[in-house]
PDB file of C-alpha atoms in Angstrom:
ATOM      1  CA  UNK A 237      -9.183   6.703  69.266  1.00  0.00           C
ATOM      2  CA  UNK A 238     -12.287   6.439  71.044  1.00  0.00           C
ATOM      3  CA  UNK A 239     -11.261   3.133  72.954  1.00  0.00           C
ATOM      4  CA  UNK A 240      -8.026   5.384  74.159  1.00  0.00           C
ATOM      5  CA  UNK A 241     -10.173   8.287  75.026  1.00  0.00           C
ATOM      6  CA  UNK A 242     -12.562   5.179  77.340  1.00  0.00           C
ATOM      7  CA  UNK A 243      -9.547   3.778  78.937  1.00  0.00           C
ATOM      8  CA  UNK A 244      -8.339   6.784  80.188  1.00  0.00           C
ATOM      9  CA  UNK A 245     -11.433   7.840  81.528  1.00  0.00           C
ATOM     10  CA  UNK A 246     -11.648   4.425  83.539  1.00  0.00           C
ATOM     11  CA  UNK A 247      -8.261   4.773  84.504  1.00  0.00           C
ATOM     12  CA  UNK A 248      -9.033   8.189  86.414  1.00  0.00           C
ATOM     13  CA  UNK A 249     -11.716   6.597  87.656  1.00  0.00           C
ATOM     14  CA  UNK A 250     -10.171   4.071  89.094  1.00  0.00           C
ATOM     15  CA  UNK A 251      -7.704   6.696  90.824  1.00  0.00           C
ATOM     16  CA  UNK A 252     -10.419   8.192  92.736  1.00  0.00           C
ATOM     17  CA  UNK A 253     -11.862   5.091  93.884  1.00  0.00           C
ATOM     18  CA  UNK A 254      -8.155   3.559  95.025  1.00  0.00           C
ATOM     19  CA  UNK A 255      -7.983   7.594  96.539  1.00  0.00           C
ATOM     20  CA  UNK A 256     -11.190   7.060  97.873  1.00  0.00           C
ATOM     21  CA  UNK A 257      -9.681   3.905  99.758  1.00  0.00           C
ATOM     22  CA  UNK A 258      -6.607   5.763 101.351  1.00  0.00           C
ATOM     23  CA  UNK A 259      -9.109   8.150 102.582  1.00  0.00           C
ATOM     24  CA  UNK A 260     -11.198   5.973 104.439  1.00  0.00           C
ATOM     25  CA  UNK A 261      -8.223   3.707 105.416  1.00  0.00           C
ATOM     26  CA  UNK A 262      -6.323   6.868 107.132  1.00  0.00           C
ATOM     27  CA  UNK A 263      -9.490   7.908 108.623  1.00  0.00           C
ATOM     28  CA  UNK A 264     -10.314   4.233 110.279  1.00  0.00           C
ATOM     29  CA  UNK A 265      -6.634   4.248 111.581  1.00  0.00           C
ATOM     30  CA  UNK A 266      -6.943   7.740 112.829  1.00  0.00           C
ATOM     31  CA  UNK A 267     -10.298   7.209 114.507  1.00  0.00           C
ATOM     32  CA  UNK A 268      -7.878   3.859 115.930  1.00  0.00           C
ATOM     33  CA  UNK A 269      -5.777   6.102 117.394  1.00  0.00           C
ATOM     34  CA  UNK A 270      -8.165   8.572 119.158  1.00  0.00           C
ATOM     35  CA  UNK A 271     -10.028   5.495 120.923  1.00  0.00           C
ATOM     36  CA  UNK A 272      -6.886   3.923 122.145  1.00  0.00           C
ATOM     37  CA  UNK A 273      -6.081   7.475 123.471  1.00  0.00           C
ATOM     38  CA  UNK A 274      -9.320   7.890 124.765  1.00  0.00           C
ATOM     39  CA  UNK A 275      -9.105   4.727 126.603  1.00  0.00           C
ATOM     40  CA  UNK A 276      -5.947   4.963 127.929  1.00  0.00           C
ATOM     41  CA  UNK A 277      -6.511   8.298 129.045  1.00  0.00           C
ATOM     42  CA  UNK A 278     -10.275   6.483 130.821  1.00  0.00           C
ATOM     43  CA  UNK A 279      -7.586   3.690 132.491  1.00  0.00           C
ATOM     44  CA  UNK A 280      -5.670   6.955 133.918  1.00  0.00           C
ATOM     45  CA  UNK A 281      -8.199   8.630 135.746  1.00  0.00           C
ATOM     46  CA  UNK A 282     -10.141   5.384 137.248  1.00  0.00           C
ATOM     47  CA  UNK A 283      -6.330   4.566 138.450  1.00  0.00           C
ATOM     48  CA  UNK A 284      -6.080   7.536 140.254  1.00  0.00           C
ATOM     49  CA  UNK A 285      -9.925   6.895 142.072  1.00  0.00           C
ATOM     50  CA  UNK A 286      -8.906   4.189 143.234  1.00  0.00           C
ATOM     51  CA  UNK A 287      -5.813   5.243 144.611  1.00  0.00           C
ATOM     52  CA  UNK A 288      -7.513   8.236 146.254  1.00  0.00           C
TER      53      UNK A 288
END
């Protein structure tokens, strides 16, 4: 009973740390995104300056 009660608890555990994961995984790509934008967005005005 008590090696039931154990695994289960280590098995929740083990969900938040794999949640913990996703978390930090969608947050890199999202911070991914923003830069790319940023940069693109950077590339898009210095066009235009030099065009001017």
């Amino acid at each position: 009973m008590d090696k039931e009660s154990t695994s289960d608890m280590q098995g929740e555990y083990m969900d938040l740390e794999t949640h913990k994961g996703i978390e930090q995984k969608r947050h890199a790509v999202l911070v991914d995104k923003a830069t790319d934008i940023a940069e693109r967005v950077v590339r898009l005005f210095s066009f235009n300056d030099k065009s001017v």
